Coordinates of C-alpha atoms and ligand atoms in Angstrom, one line a residue:
Chain A
M1 CA 160.1 79.0 61.0
K2 CA 157.9 82.2 61.7
I3 CA 156.0 82.9 64.8
I4 CA 153.1 84.9 65.0
V5 CA 152.0 86.6 68.2
C6 CA 148.8 88.0 68.5
L7 CA 148.6 91.9 70.2
G8 CA 146.0 93.4 72.4
N9 CA 146.2 96.6 73.2
V10 CA 144.4 97.0 76.3
P11 CA 144.0 99.9 79.6
D12 CA 147.1 100.2 81.5
T13 CA 146.1 97.7 84.2
T14 CA 146.0 100.7 87.2
T15 CA 143.7 102.0 85.4
K16 CA 140.7 104.0 87.0
V17 CA 137.8 102.3 85.1
K18 CA 134.9 104.5 84.1
F19 CA 132.3 104.5 82.4
V20 CA 129.9 107.2 79.7
E21 CA 127.0 107.3 77.9
D22 CA 125.0 105.9 81.1
N23 CA 127.4 103.2 81.6
T24 CA 127.1 101.9 77.9
K25 CA 130.7 102.7 77.3
F26 CA 134.1 102.8 78.7
D27 CA 135.7 106.6 79.1
A28 CA 138.6 106.1 77.0
A29 CA 139.7 109.6 78.0
G30 CA 143.1 109.9 79.7
V31 CA 144.0 106.4 79.4
Q32 CA 146.9 105.1 78.9
W33 CA 147.4 102.1 76.4
V34 CA 149.9 99.0 76.9
I35 CA 150.5 95.6 75.8
N36 CA 148.2 93.0 77.1
P37 CA 150.2 91.6 79.7
W38 CA 150.1 87.5 78.2
D39 CA 151.0 89.0 74.9
E40 CA 154.2 91.0 76.0
L41 CA 155.0 87.8 77.6
A42 CA 154.5 85.9 74.4
L43 CA 156.4 88.4 72.6
T44 CA 159.5 88.2 74.8
R45 CA 159.4 84.3 74.4
A46 CA 159.1 84.1 70.7
M47 CA 162.1 86.6 70.5
E48 CA 164.1 84.5 73.0
L49 CA 163.4 81.4 71.0
K50 CA 164.4 83.0 67.5
E51 CA 167.8 84.8 69.6
D52 CA 168.6 81.0 71.0
S53 CA 170.2 80.0 67.4
G54 CA 169.5 76.3 67.8
N55 CA 166.3 76.9 67.0
S56 CA 165.4 78.0 63.6
V57 CA 162.6 80.8 64.3
D58 CA 164.1 83.2 61.4
K59 CA 160.7 85.4 61.9
V60 CA 158.3 87.5 64.6
S61 CA 155.6 88.9 63.5
V62 CA 152.6 90.7 65.4
I63 CA 149.4 91.0 64.5
T64 CA 146.5 92.9 65.9
V65 CA 143.1 94.0 64.8
G66 CA 142.2 97.9 66.1
G67 CA 141.9 101.2 64.8
K68 CA 144.9 103.4 64.5
N69 CA 144.9 104.6 68.1
T70 CA 146.4 100.7 68.5
E71 CA 149.7 102.3 66.6
P72 CA 151.9 103.3 69.4
T73 CA 151.4 99.4 71.0
I74 CA 152.1 97.8 67.8
R75 CA 155.5 99.9 67.9
K76 CA 156.3 99.0 71.1
A77 CA 156.0 95.6 70.0
L78 CA 158.4 96.5 67.4
A79 CA 161.0 97.8 69.7
I80 CA 161.2 95.0 71.8
G81 CA 161.9 93.2 68.4
A82 CA 159.1 91.7 66.5
D83 CA 160.7 92.2 62.7
D84 CA 157.1 93.4 61.0
A85 CA 153.4 93.8 62.3
V86 CA 149.9 94.0 60.2
R87 CA 147.1 95.7 62.1
I88 CA 144.0 94.9 60.5
D89 CA 141.9 98.2 60.3
L90 CA 138.7 97.6 62.6
N91 CA 137.6 97.8 66.0
P92 CA 136.2 94.1 66.9
E93 CA 133.1 94.2 69.3
D94 CA 133.7 90.9 70.0
S95 CA 136.7 87.9 70.0
Y96 CA 134.8 86.5 67.5
V97 CA 135.6 89.6 64.8
A98 CA 138.9 89.4 66.5
A99 CA 140.0 86.0 65.8
Y100 CA 138.0 85.9 62.1
Q101 CA 139.9 88.8 61.1
M102 CA 142.7 87.3 62.0
A103 CA 142.1 84.4 60.6
A104 CA 141.2 85.2 57.0
Y105 CA 144.2 87.0 57.5
L106 CA 146.2 84.4 58.2
K107 CA 145.1 81.7 55.8
N108 CA 146.7 83.6 53.0
E109 CA 149.8 82.7 55.0
Q110 CA 152.1 80.7 52.6
E111 CA 153.0 78.6 55.0
L112 CA 151.6 78.9 58.9
H113 CA 154.1 77.5 61.7
I114 CA 153.5 78.8 65.2
V115 CA 150.7 80.9 66.9
F116 CA 151.2 82.4 69.9
A117 CA 147.7 83.9 71.4
G118 CA 147.2 85.3 75.2
T119 CA 145.0 83.2 77.8
E120 CA 143.0 86.8 77.8
S121 CA 142.4 90.2 77.2
S122 CA 142.9 92.4 80.7
D123 CA 140.0 94.6 80.0
Y124 CA 136.8 92.4 78.6
N125 CA 138.1 89.3 79.9
G126 CA 137.0 87.2 76.6
A127 CA 139.1 84.5 77.1
A128 CA 138.4 83.5 73.8
T129 CA 140.3 84.6 70.7
G130 CA 143.2 82.3 70.8
G131 CA 141.0 79.1 70.8
M132 CA 138.5 80.6 68.6
L133 CA 141.5 81.3 65.8
A134 CA 142.8 78.3 66.4
E135 CA 139.3 76.8 65.4
L136 CA 139.0 79.0 62.2
L137 CA 142.0 77.9 61.1
S138 CA 141.5 74.2 61.8
V139 CA 145.0 73.6 63.9
P140 CA 145.5 72.2 67.6
S141 CA 145.6 74.9 70.4
I142 CA 146.4 74.1 73.3
S143 CA 145.9 76.2 76.2
S144 CA 147.6 77.5 79.8
V145 CA 151.1 77.0 78.2
S146 CA 153.2 77.7 80.8
G147 CA 156.4 76.5 79.0
F148 CA 157.4 76.6 75.6
E149 CA 160.4 74.6 73.9
L150 CA 161.6 73.9 70.3
E151 CA 162.5 70.7 69.2
G152 CA 163.5 70.1 65.4
D153 CA 159.9 70.6 64.0
K154 CA 157.8 70.0 67.2
V155 CA 157.3 72.0 70.1
R156 CA 157.4 70.8 73.7
I157 CA 155.5 72.4 75.6
S158 CA 154.1 72.8 80.2
R159 CA 150.0 72.7 80.3
D160 CA 149.5 74.1 83.7
I161 CA 146.3 72.0 85.3
D162 CA 144.8 71.7 88.2
G163 CA 147.5 71.4 90.7
G164 CA 150.3 70.1 87.9
T165 CA 152.0 70.7 85.4
E166 CA 151.8 68.2 82.0
H167 CA 154.4 68.1 79.6
L168 CA 153.6 67.7 76.2
L169 CA 155.0 67.0 73.0
V170 CA 153.1 68.6 70.1
D171 CA 153.5 68.9 65.9
I172 CA 153.7 72.0 64.3
P173 CA 152.1 74.4 62.7
M174 CA 149.9 75.3 66.4
L175 CA 148.6 77.4 68.0
A176 CA 150.1 78.2 72.2
I177 CA 147.5 80.3 74.7
V178 CA 150.4 81.3 76.8
H179 CA 150.2 82.8 80.8
K180 CA 152.0 82.7 83.5
G181 CA 155.4 81.5 83.0
I182 CA 155.9 81.4 79.4
A183 CA 158.5 83.7 80.0
K184 CA 160.1 85.4 83.7
E185 CA 159.8 88.9 82.9
P186 CA 158.4 90.9 79.8
R187 CA 161.1 92.2 78.0
I188 CA 161.1 96.7 78.0
P189 CA 162.6 98.5 74.5
A190 CA 165.6 99.2 74.4
M191 CA 166.6 103.2 73.0
R192 CA 168.8 101.1 69.8
G193 CA 165.0 98.9 69.5
I194 CA 163.0 101.9 69.8
M195 CA 164.8 103.6 66.8
M196 CA 164.7 100.6 64.6
A197 CA 161.2 100.5 65.4
R198 CA 160.5 103.4 63.3
K199 CA 161.8 101.7 60.1
K200 CA 160.1 98.1 60.2
P201 CA 157.1 97.1 58.2
L202 CA 153.6 98.0 59.9
N203 CA 151.6 97.0 57.0
V204 CA 147.3 98.3 57.5
V205 CA 145.0 96.0 56.0
P206 CA 141.6 96.1 55.1
P207 CA 138.6 93.9 57.7
S208 CA 137.1 91.0 56.2
D209 CA 132.9 91.3 56.3
V210 CA 131.5 89.9 59.6
E211 CA 128.9 90.3 62.0
A212 CA 129.8 89.9 65.9
L213 CA 127.8 87.0 67.2
T214 CA 127.3 88.7 70.9
E215 CA 127.0 92.3 72.0
I216 CA 127.7 94.3 75.2
V217 CA 125.1 96.5 75.8
G218 CA 125.9 97.9 79.6
F219 CA 128.7 98.2 82.2
E220 CA 128.2 98.4 86.3
L221 CA 130.7 99.0 88.9
P222 CA 130.8 96.7 91.8
G223 CA 128.4 98.1 94.9
S224 CA 130.0 99.6 97.7
K225 CA 130.7 97.1 100.2
P226 CA 130.7 96.9 103.8
P227 CA 133.8 98.9 105.6
C228 CA 136.6 96.2 107.1
K229 CA 135.7 95.0 110.6
M230 CA 138.7 95.7 112.4
I231 CA 140.0 93.4 115.0
D232 CA 142.4 95.2 117.7
V233 CA 145.6 93.3 117.5
D234 CA 145.5 93.2 120.8
N235 CA 143.1 90.7 120.9
A236 CA 144.1 88.8 117.0
K237 CA 142.3 85.4 118.3
E238 CA 138.2 87.3 118.3
L239 CA 139.0 87.1 114.8
I240 CA 138.8 83.2 114.7
D241 CA 135.2 83.6 116.7
L242 CA 134.2 85.8 114.2
L243 CA 135.5 84.0 110.9
Q244 CA 133.3 80.9 112.8
N245 CA 130.3 82.4 114.3
E246 CA 129.6 86.0 112.4
A247 CA 131.2 84.3 108.5
K248 CA 130.2 81.1 109.4
V249 CA 133.4 79.9 107.0
L250 CA 135.3 77.9 109.8
Chain B
M1 CA 116.1 71.5 72.4
A2 CA 118.3 71.1 75.4
V3 CA 120.7 72.1 77.3
L4 CA 123.9 70.5 76.9
A5 CA 126.6 70.6 79.9
Y6 CA 130.5 69.1 79.4
M7 CA 131.8 67.6 82.6
E8 CA 135.5 67.5 83.2
N9 CA 136.7 65.0 85.2
W10 CA 140.0 65.2 87.1
D11 CA 141.5 61.0 87.1
G12 CA 138.3 59.6 86.6
K13 CA 136.6 62.1 89.5
F14 CA 134.2 65.0 89.5
K15 CA 134.5 68.2 91.4
K16 CA 132.3 70.4 93.8
S17 CA 132.7 73.0 90.4
S18 CA 131.3 70.1 88.5
F19 CA 128.1 70.0 90.9
E20 CA 127.8 74.1 90.6
L21 CA 127.6 73.5 87.0
V22 CA 124.7 70.9 87.0
S23 CA 123.0 72.9 89.1
Y24 CA 123.3 75.4 87.0
A25 CA 122.5 73.6 83.7
N26 CA 119.5 72.5 85.7
A27 CA 118.6 75.8 86.7
L28 CA 118.6 77.0 83.3
A29 CA 116.8 74.5 81.6
E30 CA 113.8 75.0 84.1
L31 CA 114.1 78.7 82.5
L32 CA 114.0 77.4 79.2
E33 CA 111.9 75.2 79.5
T34 CA 114.0 72.6 77.9
N35 CA 116.0 69.4 79.2
I36 CA 119.1 68.8 80.3
I37 CA 122.0 66.7 79.3
V38 CA 125.4 66.2 80.6
L39 CA 128.5 64.7 78.3
S40 CA 131.5 63.4 79.7
L41 CA 134.9 62.6 77.8
G42 CA 137.4 60.2 79.3
P43 CA 136.7 57.0 81.6
V44 CA 134.7 57.5 84.7
S45 CA 133.2 55.4 86.5
E46 CA 129.4 54.5 86.5
D47 CA 128.8 55.8 90.4
E48 CA 130.4 58.6 89.5
L49 CA 128.3 59.4 86.8
S50 CA 125.3 58.2 88.8
K51 CA 126.7 61.7 91.5
L52 CA 125.6 64.7 88.8
G53 CA 121.9 62.7 88.9
N54 CA 122.2 63.8 92.4
Y55 CA 122.3 67.3 91.7
G56 CA 119.3 67.3 88.5
A57 CA 121.1 65.6 85.5
R58 CA 119.0 63.4 84.2
K59 CA 120.1 62.1 80.9
I60 CA 124.5 61.4 80.3
I61 CA 126.1 60.8 77.4
T62 CA 130.0 59.3 77.9
V63 CA 132.7 58.1 75.9
P64 CA 134.6 56.2 78.2
D65 CA 137.6 55.9 75.6
V66 CA 141.0 56.1 77.6
L67 CA 142.1 58.0 74.5
F68 CA 140.3 61.1 76.0
K69 CA 142.3 60.5 78.8
T70 CA 144.6 63.6 77.8
L71 CA 143.1 66.6 76.5
D72 CA 143.2 67.6 73.2
N73 CA 141.5 71.0 72.6
Q74 CA 140.8 70.4 69.0
V75 CA 139.3 66.8 69.0
F76 CA 137.6 67.0 72.5
S77 CA 135.9 70.2 70.6
K78 CA 134.8 68.6 67.8
V79 CA 133.1 65.5 69.9
I80 CA 131.4 68.0 71.7
S81 CA 130.4 70.2 68.7
V82 CA 128.8 66.7 66.9
V83 CA 126.8 66.1 70.5
A84 CA 125.7 69.2 70.5
V85 CA 124.4 69.0 67.4
N86 CA 122.8 65.3 67.8
V87 CA 120.3 66.3 70.4
G88 CA 119.8 69.5 69.5
A89 CA 121.3 71.7 72.1
E90 CA 120.3 75.0 72.4
V91 CA 122.7 76.3 75.2
I92 CA 126.5 74.5 75.7
L93 CA 127.6 75.3 79.2
F94 CA 131.4 74.7 80.4
S95 CA 133.1 75.4 84.1
H96 CA 134.9 78.5 83.5
D97 CA 138.4 76.4 84.4
N98 CA 141.4 75.6 82.4
A99 CA 139.6 73.4 80.2
G100 CA 136.4 75.2 79.6
K101 CA 138.1 77.7 78.1
A102 CA 140.4 75.7 76.2
L103 CA 137.0 74.5 75.2
A104 CA 134.3 76.8 74.7
P105 CA 135.8 79.1 72.3
R106 CA 136.3 76.5 69.3
V107 CA 133.2 74.6 70.2
S108 CA 131.5 78.4 69.5
V109 CA 133.5 78.8 65.9
S110 CA 132.1 75.2 64.9
L111 CA 128.7 75.7 66.4
K112 CA 128.4 80.0 65.3
A113 CA 127.5 80.6 68.6
G114 CA 127.7 83.3 70.3
L115 CA 129.9 82.9 73.4
V116 CA 130.1 84.5 77.3
S117 CA 132.5 83.4 78.9
G118 CA 132.7 83.7 83.1
A119 CA 129.0 84.3 83.2
T120 CA 128.4 85.3 87.2
G121 CA 124.8 84.1 86.8
L122 CA 121.9 83.1 85.4
P123 CA 120.8 85.0 82.4
L124 CA 119.5 88.6 83.4
S125 CA 117.0 88.0 80.7
V126 CA 116.2 85.4 77.7
D127 CA 115.2 87.4 75.3
P128 CA 117.7 88.9 74.3
F129 CA 119.8 86.7 76.2
T130 CA 122.1 88.5 78.7
L131 CA 124.9 87.6 80.7
R132 CA 126.4 89.5 83.6
K133 CA 130.1 88.9 83.7
K134 CA 133.1 90.2 85.4
V135 CA 135.1 92.5 83.4
F136 CA 138.5 95.0 84.1
S137 CA 139.4 92.3 85.8
G138 CA 137.4 92.3 87.9
N139 CA 137.2 96.2 88.6
S140 CA 133.5 96.5 87.1
F141 CA 130.4 94.1 85.4
A142 CA 129.5 94.1 81.3
R143 CA 126.2 93.0 80.7
Q144 CA 126.4 90.9 77.0
I145 CA 123.9 89.9 74.8
I146 CA 124.6 86.4 72.6
K147 CA 122.5 87.6 69.4
T148 CA 122.8 83.7 68.1
D149 CA 120.2 81.1 68.5
K150 CA 122.7 78.6 69.8
K151 CA 124.6 79.5 72.8
V152 CA 128.0 79.0 74.8
L153 CA 128.7 79.9 78.0
T154 CA 131.6 79.0 80.6
L155 CA 130.5 79.4 84.3
A156 CA 132.7 81.3 87.0
K157 CA 133.0 79.7 89.6
N158 CA 131.1 79.8 92.9
S159 CA 128.2 82.0 90.9
I160 CA 125.5 79.2 91.9
E161 CA 124.5 77.2 95.1
V162 CA 124.7 73.8 94.1
K163 CA 121.3 72.3 94.9
E164 CA 120.3 68.8 96.0
N165 CA 118.3 67.5 93.1
R166 CA 117.6 64.0 93.3
G167 CA 116.3 61.4 90.3
S168 CA 117.1 58.6 88.5
V169 CA 120.0 58.8 85.8
E170 CA 120.2 57.3 82.5
I171 CA 123.9 56.8 81.3
E172 CA 124.5 56.6 77.7
V173 CA 127.9 55.1 76.0
F174 CA 128.5 57.2 73.4
Q175 CA 131.2 55.8 70.7
P176 CA 132.1 59.0 68.4
D177 CA 133.9 58.7 65.0
V178 CA 137.7 59.6 66.1
Q179 CA 141.0 57.9 65.3
A180 CA 144.0 57.7 67.5
G181 CA 145.7 59.7 64.7
D182 CA 143.3 62.7 65.2
F183 CA 144.8 63.4 68.6
K184 CA 147.7 66.1 67.4
I185 CA 148.9 66.2 71.2
H186 CA 151.3 63.2 73.4
M187 CA 151.3 63.7 76.8
E188 CA 154.8 62.3 78.3
D189 CA 154.9 63.0 81.6
V190 CA 152.6 65.0 84.5
Q191 CA 153.9 66.1 87.5
K192 CA 151.6 66.3 90.4
Q193 CA 151.3 68.4 93.8
T194 CA 150.6 65.3 96.4
G195 CA 149.1 65.8 99.5
K196 CA 148.4 69.5 99.9
V197 CA 145.2 71.0 98.8
I198 CA 145.0 72.1 95.5
L199 CA 144.5 76.2 95.4
T200 CA 141.8 76.4 92.6
D201 CA 139.7 74.0 94.7
A202 CA 140.2 75.3 98.0
D203 CA 137.4 76.7 100.3
I204 CA 140.4 78.5 102.6
V205 CA 143.3 79.8 100.9
V206 CA 146.2 81.8 103.4
S207 CA 148.3 83.9 101.9
G208 CA 151.6 85.8 102.0
G209 CA 153.4 88.9 101.0
R210 CA 156.4 90.8 100.2
G211 CA 155.3 91.5 104.0
M212 CA 156.6 88.5 105.2
K213 CA 160.0 89.7 104.7
S214 CA 162.4 86.2 104.5
P215 CA 161.0 82.9 102.9
D216 CA 162.4 81.7 106.4
N217 CA 159.3 83.1 107.4
W218 CA 156.8 81.0 106.2
G219 CA 156.4 78.3 108.8
P220 CA 153.4 80.3 110.5
I221 CA 151.1 80.7 107.1
E222 CA 151.9 76.6 106.1
E223 CA 151.3 75.5 109.9
L224 CA 147.9 77.6 109.3
A225 CA 147.0 76.5 106.4
D226 CA 147.4 73.3 107.8
L227 CA 145.4 73.7 110.6
L228 CA 142.3 75.1 108.1
G229 CA 142.5 72.1 105.5
A230 CA 144.0 75.8 103.6
A231 CA 145.4 76.4 100.3
T232 CA 148.9 78.3 100.4
A233 CA 148.8 81.1 97.8
C234 CA 151.3 84.2 97.8
S235 CA 151.7 87.8 95.5
R236 CA 153.7 87.9 92.7
P237 CA 156.8 89.5 93.6
V238 CA 157.0 86.9 96.3
S239 CA 157.1 83.8 93.3
D240 CA 159.3 86.1 91.7
E241 CA 161.7 85.8 93.9
G242 CA 161.7 82.4 93.8
W243 CA 160.6 82.6 98.3
R244 CA 157.5 80.5 96.8
P245 CA 156.6 78.5 93.6
H246 CA 154.8 80.2 90.7
Q247 CA 151.7 77.6 91.1
E248 CA 151.3 79.9 94.6
H249 CA 151.0 82.9 92.8
T250 CA 147.5 84.8 92.7
G251 CA 145.9 87.8 90.9
Q252 CA 145.7 89.3 87.6
T253 CA 148.6 87.3 86.2
G254 CA 148.7 84.5 88.4
K255 CA 145.8 82.2 89.1
I256 CA 142.0 83.6 89.8
I257 CA 140.2 81.9 93.1
A258 CA 137.2 82.3 94.3
P259 CA 137.2 80.6 98.3
N260 CA 135.0 81.5 101.2
L261 CA 137.7 82.6 103.1
Y262 CA 140.7 84.8 101.7
I263 CA 143.3 85.4 104.3
A264 CA 145.8 87.8 102.9
V265 CA 148.9 88.6 105.3
G266 CA 151.3 90.9 104.3
I267 CA 149.9 91.9 100.9
S268 CA 149.1 95.4 100.1
G269 CA 146.0 94.9 98.0
A270 CA 147.5 96.0 94.3
I271 CA 144.7 96.1 92.1
Q272 CA 146.2 93.7 90.4
H273 CA 146.8 91.4 93.1
L274 CA 143.0 92.2 94.3
A275 CA 142.0 90.9 90.4
G276 CA 142.6 87.3 91.2
V277 CA 141.2 87.6 94.9
S278 CA 138.0 89.9 94.7
S279 CA 135.2 87.2 94.2
S280 CA 136.6 85.1 97.5
K281 CA 133.0 84.9 99.6
F282 CA 135.2 87.1 102.9
I283 CA 138.8 88.5 102.8
V284 CA 140.8 88.7 106.0
A285 CA 143.7 91.3 106.0
I286 CA 146.7 91.0 108.0
N287 CA 149.1 94.2 107.6
T288 CA 151.1 96.8 110.1
D289 CA 149.5 99.7 107.3
K290 CA 146.5 100.8 108.5
D291 CA 146.5 102.9 105.4
A292 CA 147.2 99.3 103.0
P293 CA 144.6 99.5 100.1
V294 CA 144.1 95.7 101.0
F295 CA 141.8 97.4 103.8
E296 CA 139.7 98.3 101.4
A297 CA 138.8 94.8 100.5
A298 CA 138.8 93.0 103.2
D299 CA 135.7 92.0 105.5
Y300 CA 137.8 91.9 108.4
G301 CA 141.2 93.6 109.7
I302 CA 144.0 93.4 112.1
V303 CA 146.9 96.1 111.5
G304 CA 149.8 94.5 112.9
D305 CA 152.7 92.7 112.8
A306 CA 151.7 89.1 110.9
M307 CA 154.8 87.5 112.9
K308 CA 153.4 88.3 116.3
I309 CA 149.8 87.9 115.0
L310 CA 149.6 84.6 113.4
P311 CA 150.8 82.8 116.2
E312 CA 148.2 83.7 118.2
L313 CA 145.7 82.5 115.5
I314 CA 147.5 79.5 115.1
Q315 CA 146.5 79.2 118.7
A316 CA 143.2 80.6 118.4
V317 CA 142.3 77.3 115.5
K318 CA 144.1 74.9 118.1
E319 CA 141.5 75.8 120.7
M320 CA 139.0 76.2 117.9
N321 CA 139.3 72.5 116.7
A322 CA 140.0 70.9 120.3
S323 CA 136.5 72.1 121.3
Ligands
LIG1 C1 150.9 94.3 84.7 C2 150.8 93.8 86.0 C3 150.5 92.2 86.9 C4 150.5 92.3 88.0 N1 149.8 90.8 88.4 C5 150.3 90.7 90.1 C6 149.2 89.7 90.0 O1 148.9 88.5 89.4 N2 149.5 89.3 91.4 C7 149.9 90.2 92.5 O2 150.3 89.8 93.4 N3 150.7 91.0 91.8 C8 150.4 91.8 90.3 N4 151.2 92.9 90.0 C9 152.1 93.6 90.6 C10 151.6 94.4 91.8 O3 151.3 95.7 91.7 C11 152.4 94.6 93.4 O4 153.8 95.3 92.7 C12 152.3 93.6 94.6 O5 150.9 92.3 94.0 C13 152.6 94.3 95.6 O6 152.8 92.6 96.1 P1 152.7 92.8 97.9 O7 151.5 93.4 98.2 O8 153.5 91.2 98.7 O9 153.9 93.5 98.3 P2 153.9 94.7 98.9 O10 153.1 96.0 97.7 O11 155.5 95.5 99.0 O12 153.5 94.8 100.4 C14 153.8 94.5 101.2 C15 152.6 95.0 102.5 O13 153.3 93.9 103.6 C16 153.2 94.8 104.2 N5 154.4 94.5 105.5 C17 155.2 94.8 106.3 N6 155.8 94.0 106.9 C18 154.7 93.6 107.5 C19 154.7 92.3 108.8 N7 155.6 93.0 109.4 N8 153.0 92.1 109.1 C20 152.6 92.5 108.1 N9 152.3 93.4 107.4 C21 153.6 93.9 106.8 C22 153.2 96.6 104.0 O14 152.6 97.6 104.8 C23 153.0 96.3 102.9 O15 151.8 96.6 102.6 C24 151.4 93.2 88.5 C25 151.9 94.2 88.1 C26 152.0 94.6 86.9 C27 152.5 96.3 86.4
LIG2 N1 142.1 92.8 69.1 C1 143.2 92.1 69.0 N2 143.9 91.9 68.2 C2 145.0 90.6 68.0 N3 145.2 90.3 69.2 C3 144.0 89.8 70.1 C4 143.2 90.8 70.2 N4 141.7 91.0 71.0 C5 142.5 89.2 71.5 N5 143.8 89.4 71.0 C6 144.2 87.7 71.5 O1 143.8 86.8 72.0 C7 143.6 87.0 73.6 C8 142.7 86.7 74.3 O2 142.0 87.7 74.4 P1 140.4 87.9 74.4 O3 139.9 86.7 74.3 O4 139.9 88.9 74.0 O5 140.8 88.0 76.2 C9 145.1 88.1 73.9 O6 145.5 87.6 74.7 C10 145.4 88.5 72.2 O7 147.1 87.5 72.2

C-alpha cells in the first residue's frame, strides 16, 4: 500500500511579510522556505504508519507542484523519510491549478491508495487543494482529520467537529485532509536521512495545460491599530469597567 | 440566477454563523439583483428552518433524509452541485468552518466555479468579481478575482453583521438521487464535550499561556471564563505539554477563532499564536513583560502577575454580575 503526501512549499511562519511591484507581488527576497506545517505533520504520520510493521504500507511518496526553487523543501521531505518525490514543474496560480496538476499525474498511478493533504497553506490560505484533488480523482475526502489508523484495507479516522470528535471508518482509496493532532511533533531529518535523500529519486514532470479559475490582483497590509490602552496593575478592576462601558463587550 | 447558501446544521440546529451567512447571502443577492435560496441537508425541523426567514431567506430547499446526518464530503457536494444547477445559482456560499472548507472545494471543481475561501466581506466589485481575504495567516489581505461565470465563496466569521429581515418563507423538500450505498463514510461514534461553551462559537474567550506556570494554576482562568460565559483556550506549548486538552489550542496550527473578546493571560503573543486570534474584536493582554509582543496586538493591557490580577478581575466581574 502506498501513501502519497501533497507537499506545499511556504515561507517560514516567522517571515516578515512584504509586498513589491505596487503591492501586487509577495517579496520573496531573503525568505526561508519550509514544508507547509500541516504537510510536515502529514508526512510524519505517513512515516509512522510505514514503520509500524502491523501495517502494509510499503511506500511513502511526496508530490509538489512548483518550480525548481521548491527542491530544497522536497529534499527535506526525502530526508525525513519519503521514498521518492515528484515535482510538477509549474508555479500554480491558484489551488485549482495545483489540484489539477496533481490529479492529472495521479490518474496515471496504477492503483491509488491513500493521499494526504494539509488543511491549508500558511501563505495564501486557500484551504482548497485537498478537496479539489479528491473531487478531480472522484475519491472520498475527509476533512479536519486529527487521527489516522489503518485497519486492514480500511481507515479509522478521527474527525474534529465543533466541540467534539467523530470516529469514522472509511474504505481505501481515500484522501485525508489533515490538521492538528495527526502527528505529535514534526520529524526532523537526521544526518543519515540527509545523506540518503541525495540519492532518492526526484522526478520532474512537465505540467498539463489548464487555466486558473481565480487570480490574486493585489495585497494590503493591515492598517495600524490604535495603541494598546494600558491599565495600572493596582487598579485591575478598571479593565472590567472599560470592557463593559467603552468596548461594550461584557 | 440566484445566490445559493448552504446551511450546515448541528444536530438539527442553526448557529449565529448560519444567520451571518443568510444575512450575507441577502446583501449579496441585493447587490447582484437576484434572489437568495438556502439549502439545508439532513433532518431539521420546520420551526428551525423558518428561523432563517428572520434574516432574509425566502426560499429554503431541504433534504430531510437521515442519511445526511453524517457529513460525507463527496455525497454532500454532489447534492449541492445538483441543486445549484437546478436553481441556476450564480454564486454558492458556505461558512468558512469545518463543513464549508470540506465542501466548497469539491463544489468548485464539479461546477468549474472559481473559489475564494475565507472572504471577509461583500465583493469590492462585481465585475470583475473581486473579494478580500486574509492571507499569510492573518498578516495581510489579498484581493482575489474569480474569473468564471459561477462562483463559490466561503465566508469568514464575523465578516458581516447579522441583520434581521423578516418575511414569509417557502420550504421545499427535495429528494436527491442518492442511495445509502453512495455514502462511503461510516460513523462509529461521536465524543462531544458537554456543559461547556464551545470555543469556536464563543463570544468571549479566556486563554492561558506558559506564563501560567503549571496546569494547577488554571483555576482562576476557568472561574473567570465561567463568570463571563466564556470558553477557555490556550497557547500551543500549553497543549503540547498536556496541561490543557488539544482542542483548546488556538493559533496558526490550532483553532482560528474570532470572538468579540479574547483575554490572553501569560501569552507572549508569538506571530503563530496571533494568527489564530487576531480577528477578535477586542484583545486583552495580561503579562509580566511590558515588551511582550502581545501588547502590540492588544486593545487593553495590564503589566503584572496573572496570579495576582486574575482574582481581582474575578472579584470585579462578580460585582458587575451582581449589580
Ligand atoms: C510552525 C509553527 C507553528 C506554531 N503554531 C502555534 C500556534 O498555533 N499557537 C501557538 O500558541 N503557538 C504556536 N507556535 C509556537 C509559538 O511560536 C510560541 O512558541 C508560543 O505561542 C508561545 O506560547 P506562550 O506565549 O504560551 O509561551 P511563552 O512564549 O513562553 O510566553 C509566556 C509569557 O508569559 C509571561 N509570563 C510569565 N510569567 C507570568 C505571570 N506570572 N503572569 C503573567 N504573565 C507571565 C511571559 O512574560 C511571556 O510573555 C508555533 C510555532 C511554529 C514554529
Ligand atoms: N503547490 C502545491 N504542491 C503540492 N501540494 C500542494 C500545493 N499547494 C497546496 N498543496 C496541498 O494542499 C494543501 C492545502 O493547500 P491550499 O489549498 O493552498 O491552502 C496543502 O497543505 C498541501 O498539502
